[in-house]
Every structure is written in structure tokens, then in C-alpha cells.
XYZ file of C-alpha atoms in Angstrom:
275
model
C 169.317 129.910 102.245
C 168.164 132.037 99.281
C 167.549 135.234 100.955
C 164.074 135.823 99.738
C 162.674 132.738 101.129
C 162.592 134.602 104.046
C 160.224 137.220 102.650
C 157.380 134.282 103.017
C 157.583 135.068 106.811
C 157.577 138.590 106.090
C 154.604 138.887 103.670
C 152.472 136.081 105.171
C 151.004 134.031 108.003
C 150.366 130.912 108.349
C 146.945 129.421 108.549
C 145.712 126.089 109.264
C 141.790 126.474 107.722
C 141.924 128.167 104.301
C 138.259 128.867 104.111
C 138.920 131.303 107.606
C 140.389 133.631 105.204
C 137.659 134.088 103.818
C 134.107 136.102 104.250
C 131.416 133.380 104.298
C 128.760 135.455 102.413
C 130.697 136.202 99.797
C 132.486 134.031 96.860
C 135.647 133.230 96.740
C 138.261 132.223 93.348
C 140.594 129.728 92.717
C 143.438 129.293 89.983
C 143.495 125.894 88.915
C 145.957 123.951 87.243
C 143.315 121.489 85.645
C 146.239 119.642 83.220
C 147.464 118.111 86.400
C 144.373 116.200 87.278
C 141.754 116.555 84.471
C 139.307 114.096 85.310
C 138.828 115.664 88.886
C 139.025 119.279 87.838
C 136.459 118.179 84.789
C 134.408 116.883 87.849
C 133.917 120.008 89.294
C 131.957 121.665 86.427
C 128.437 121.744 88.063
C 129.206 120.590 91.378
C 126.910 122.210 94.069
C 128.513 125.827 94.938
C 130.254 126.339 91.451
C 129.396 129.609 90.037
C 131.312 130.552 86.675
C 134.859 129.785 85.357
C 136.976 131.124 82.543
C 139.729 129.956 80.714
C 143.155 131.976 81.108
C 144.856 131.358 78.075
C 141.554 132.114 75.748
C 141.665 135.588 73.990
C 145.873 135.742 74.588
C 148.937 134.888 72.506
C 148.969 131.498 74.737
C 145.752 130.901 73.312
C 147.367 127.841 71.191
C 147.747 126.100 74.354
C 144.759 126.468 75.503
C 144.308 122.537 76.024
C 146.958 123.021 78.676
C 145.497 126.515 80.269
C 144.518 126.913 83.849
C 141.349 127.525 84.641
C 139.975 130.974 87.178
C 137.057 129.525 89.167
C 134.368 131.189 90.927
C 132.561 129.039 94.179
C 130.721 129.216 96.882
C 132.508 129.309 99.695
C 132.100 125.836 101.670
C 130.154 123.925 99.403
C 130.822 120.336 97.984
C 132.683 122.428 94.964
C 134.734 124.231 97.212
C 135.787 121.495 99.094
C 136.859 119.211 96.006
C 138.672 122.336 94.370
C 140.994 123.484 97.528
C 141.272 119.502 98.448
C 143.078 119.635 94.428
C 144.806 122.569 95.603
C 146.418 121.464 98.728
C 146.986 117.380 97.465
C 148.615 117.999 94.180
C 149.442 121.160 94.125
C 146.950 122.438 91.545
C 146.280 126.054 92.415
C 145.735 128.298 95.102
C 142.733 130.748 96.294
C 141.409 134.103 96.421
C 138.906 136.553 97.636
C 138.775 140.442 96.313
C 138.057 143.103 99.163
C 134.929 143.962 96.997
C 132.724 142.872 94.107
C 135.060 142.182 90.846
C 134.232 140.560 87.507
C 135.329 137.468 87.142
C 136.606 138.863 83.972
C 138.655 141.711 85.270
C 140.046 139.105 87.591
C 141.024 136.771 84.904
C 142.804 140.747 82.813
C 145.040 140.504 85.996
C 146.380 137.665 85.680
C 146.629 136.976 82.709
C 149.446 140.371 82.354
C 151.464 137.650 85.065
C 152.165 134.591 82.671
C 154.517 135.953 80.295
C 156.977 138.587 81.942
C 159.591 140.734 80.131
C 162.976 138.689 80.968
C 166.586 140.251 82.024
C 167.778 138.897 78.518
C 165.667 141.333 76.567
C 163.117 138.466 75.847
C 159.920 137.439 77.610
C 158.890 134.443 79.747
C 156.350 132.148 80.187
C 155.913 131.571 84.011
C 153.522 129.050 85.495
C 151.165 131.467 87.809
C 148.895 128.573 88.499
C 151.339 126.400 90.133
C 151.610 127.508 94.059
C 155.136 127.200 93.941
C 155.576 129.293 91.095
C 153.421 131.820 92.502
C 154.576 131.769 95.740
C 157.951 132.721 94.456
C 156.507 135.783 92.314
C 154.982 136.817 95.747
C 158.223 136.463 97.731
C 161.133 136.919 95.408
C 159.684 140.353 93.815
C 160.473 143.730 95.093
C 157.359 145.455 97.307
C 156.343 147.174 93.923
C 156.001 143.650 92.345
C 154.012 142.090 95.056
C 151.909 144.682 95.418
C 150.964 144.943 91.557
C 151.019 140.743 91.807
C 148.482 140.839 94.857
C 146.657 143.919 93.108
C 142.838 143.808 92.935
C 142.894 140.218 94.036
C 142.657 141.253 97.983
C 143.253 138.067 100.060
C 145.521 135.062 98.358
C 146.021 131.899 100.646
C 147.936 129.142 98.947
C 148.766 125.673 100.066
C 152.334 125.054 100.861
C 154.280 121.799 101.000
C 153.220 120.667 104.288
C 149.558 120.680 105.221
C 148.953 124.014 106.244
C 148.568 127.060 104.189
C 150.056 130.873 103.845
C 147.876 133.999 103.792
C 149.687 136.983 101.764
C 148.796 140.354 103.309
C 147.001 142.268 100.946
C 147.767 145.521 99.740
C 146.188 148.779 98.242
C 145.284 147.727 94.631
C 148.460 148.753 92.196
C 148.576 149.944 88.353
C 147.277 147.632 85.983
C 149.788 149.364 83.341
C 152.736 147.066 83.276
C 153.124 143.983 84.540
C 156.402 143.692 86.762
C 159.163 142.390 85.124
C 161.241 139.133 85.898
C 164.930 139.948 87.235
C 167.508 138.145 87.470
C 166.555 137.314 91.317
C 163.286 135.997 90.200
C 164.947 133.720 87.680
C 166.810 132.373 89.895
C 163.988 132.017 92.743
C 161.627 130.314 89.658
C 164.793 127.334 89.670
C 165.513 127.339 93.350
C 161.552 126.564 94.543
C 161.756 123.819 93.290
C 164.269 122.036 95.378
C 162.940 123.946 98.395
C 159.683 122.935 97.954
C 160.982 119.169 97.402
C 163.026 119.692 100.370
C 160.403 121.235 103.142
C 157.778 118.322 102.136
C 161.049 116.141 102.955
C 162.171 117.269 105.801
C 158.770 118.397 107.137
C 160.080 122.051 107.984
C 158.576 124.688 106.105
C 159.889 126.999 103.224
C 161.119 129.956 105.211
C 162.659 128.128 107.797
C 164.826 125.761 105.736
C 168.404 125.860 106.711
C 170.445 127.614 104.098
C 173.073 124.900 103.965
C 170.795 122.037 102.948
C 169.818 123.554 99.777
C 172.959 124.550 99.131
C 173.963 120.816 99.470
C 170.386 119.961 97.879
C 172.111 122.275 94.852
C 175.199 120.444 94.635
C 173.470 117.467 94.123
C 171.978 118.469 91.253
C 175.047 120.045 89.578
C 176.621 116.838 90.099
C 173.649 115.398 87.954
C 171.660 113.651 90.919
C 168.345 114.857 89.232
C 165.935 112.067 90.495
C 164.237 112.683 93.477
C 164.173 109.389 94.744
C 168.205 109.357 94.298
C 167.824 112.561 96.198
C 165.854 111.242 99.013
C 168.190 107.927 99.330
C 170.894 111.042 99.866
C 168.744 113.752 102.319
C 170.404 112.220 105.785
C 173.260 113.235 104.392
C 171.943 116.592 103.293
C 170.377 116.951 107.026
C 173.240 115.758 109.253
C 176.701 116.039 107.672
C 179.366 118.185 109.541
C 181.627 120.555 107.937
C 184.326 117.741 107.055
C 181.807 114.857 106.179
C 180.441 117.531 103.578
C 183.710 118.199 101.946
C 184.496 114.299 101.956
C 180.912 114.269 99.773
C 181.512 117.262 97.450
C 185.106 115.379 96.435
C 183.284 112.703 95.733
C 180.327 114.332 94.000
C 182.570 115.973 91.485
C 184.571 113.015 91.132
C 184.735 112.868 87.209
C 186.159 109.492 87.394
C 183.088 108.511 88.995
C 178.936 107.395 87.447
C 176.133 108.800 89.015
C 175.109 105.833 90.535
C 178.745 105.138 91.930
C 178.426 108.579 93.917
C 175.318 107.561 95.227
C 176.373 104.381 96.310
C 179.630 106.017 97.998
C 177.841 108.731 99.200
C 175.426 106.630 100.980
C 177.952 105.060 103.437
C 178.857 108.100 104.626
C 175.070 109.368 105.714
């Protein structure tokens, strides 16, 4: 398993009720990734307990896609807007939640993060990284160094995002970091950014969650895809055989996955009589 999957254990706890996180008297803020479900996140504007919102991407070089830009939310915690938002956060993975250890502008909020969508890259260029998805920033939590979660977590106290399965993670929060420099992406948090994906796919699968995946399923999970199995359903048709091969029933599949003389759907089909 990718080592720094493990970190999730490490820098977080699991929770069942996001809104315990949380101080009732006080509001709370939510990332949203309104592109995946405009209609409901549109529905939202107004709702009983919705405060203020901003638009990320406005007043940044992303600003020409700022059709597509998440939205920072401010609510009341508990209300009929809260409810709708986090239900969006935890059903289709739109976002994830917040709640500073003091007063902050929702402006200052939104300076913070907006320093996290495009990091510096290992190849001398810069990257545009998806800080609304929970995934995404899950992995920017886990994968970074202590420097880069701290300066991630920074003034925005306590984060709880949904997970694959139906409960939720709350990240430890930390003494608020430097606002210089936004941390850069390594080469371990490229790699993290393409691995979460699968992992995420796989713990919803398999019902286990992220940190406690066994290594060698995504390994197998990654040989799949290098063998151009890209569809999840394909994938799923294939995950008892992920889950249960032994040692020689895996190397009988990876001879047949890498099988030039072979389609895609032809190692499916052969790989399926040996789940």
C-alpha cells in the first residue's frame, strides 16, 4: 500500500456525525465543488442558515474558469442549508467542511486557499490541483510532509471531510503556519494525486476504508490499469480477483494481463474464470 495512506490514521480520526466537530454557536465553511451538481448547489443560495459565499477562482489567474470554480460557503451550523450542503458533500463527493479556532473573514479564508490550487511542480512548472474534491484534498493532507499539512490546515482550524464509506475523518489541527509560500507538489504528491483515485474506487468497493486497504490490492488494482482495464465497471467484474487471488493465481493473471496477443475484453473474459 502507498505508504502515505497510512498517514490518514496518523493525522485523523474518524467520526461518524460531522456537525460534532463542530462548535454549535459558531459558523462553520464548506468547499464546494458546485460543477458536480449545479442545480442542487444553485439551490442552496438562500436556504435558511446560509450566510455568505465567495467564488474561488474570481480575482486569480483561474479566473477564466470561473464557470467551473468551487464555491467557499459560510452556514449556520445545523440548519436546512447545512444539511443540504454536507448531504452534497458526503453523496457525491462535492466538498468537505471547516471551522476556524476563531473569528476569520470569509475572505482571508478564501486567500488560503486559493495559494493551494496551483502548486509549483517537480518539473519546474506549476499545477492545477483540485482542492475542492475530498479526495484530492485528502491526499494534500496525507501525502505532504508535516510542514505541508500544517501550512494546508493553516488558519482553517478543524477540517472534517467525507470519505468513501459513510463516515467521515477529522484532521487534527495545528498552530496556524506562514501564509508566504504555498507548499510545493513533490514527486510523492504526484504520485498520491494518481493513486487516490483507485483507492478511493477501491475502499467504496470493498467497504474497508482508505488507510486500511491492503497494499497488494492496489497494487493489483494498478496493474489493471496499466494493462488498459480503465472502466470501472470492467474493474468491478475483476475485484474478486483483486480480493482473493493467491500468490500463483496472481501471476497466472498478470501473464495474462500483459498478454499482447490478447484485447482488453479477451483478458477480462479470461481473467474472470479464474476469480
Amino acid at each position: 500500500m502507498p505508504g502515505w495512506l497510512t498517514r490518514i490514521g496518523e493525522r485523523s480520526q474518524r467520526v461518524d456525525t460531522v456537525a460534532a466537530c463542530f462548535a454549535a454557536h459558531r459558523p462553520v465553511f464548506l468547499v464546494l465543488d458546485q460543477r458536480r451538481a449545479a442545480e442542487r448547489c444553485a439551490a442552496l443560495v438562500g436556504q435558511p442558515g446560509w450566510h455568505d459565499y465567495l467564488t474561488l477562482f474570481a480575482g486569480t489567474p483561474l479566473a477564466p474558469l470561473i464557470e467551473a470554480s468551487p464555491w467557499l460557503i459560510e452556514l449556520k451550523l445545523g440548519s436546512e442549508a447545512w444539511q443540504a450542503a454536507a448531504a452534497l458533500c458526503q453523496e457525491q463527493r462535492c466538498g468537505w467542511a471547516f471551522q476556524p479556532a476563531q473569528d476569520t473573514r470569509l475572505a482571508d479564508l478564501a486567500d488560503h486557499l486559493r495559494r493551494l490550487f496551483v502548486l509549483d511542480d517537480p518539473h519546474g512548472g506549476q499545477s492545477l490541483v483540485n482542492v475542492q474534491d475530498p479526495a484530492a484534498w485528502t491526499t494534500l493532507l496525507a501525502a505532504g510532509s508535516d510542514t505541508s499539512y500544517a501550512h494546508c490546515i493553516g488558519p482553517l482550524g478543524q477540517v472534517v471531510t467525507p470519505t468513501p464509506l459513510p463516515h467521515w475523518q477529522a484532521w487534527l489541527p495545528t498552530d496556524e503556519a506562514d501564509e508566504a509560500a504555498a507548499p510545493p507538489l513533490t514527486h510523492e504528491l504526484e504520485r498520491a494525486l494518481k493513486e487516490i483515485q483507485r483507492a478511493w474506487w477501491l475502499s467504496q468497493a470493498a467497504d474497508i476504508p482508505l488507510q486500511k486497504l491492503p497494499p497488494e490490492w492496489l497494487e493489483r488494482l494498478t496493474q489493471l490499469a496499466e494493462a488498459d482495464i480503465a472502466r470501472w465497471r470492467d474493474r468491478k467484474r475483476l475485484l474478486p480477483l483483486v480480493r482473493h487471488a493467491d500468490a500463483a493465481t496472481w501471476r497466472h493473471a498478470q501473464a495474462i494481463l500483459f498478454d499482447a496477443s490478447l484485447t482488453v475484453q479477451q483478458k477480462i473474459s479470461e481473467l474472470e474464470r479464474h476469480s
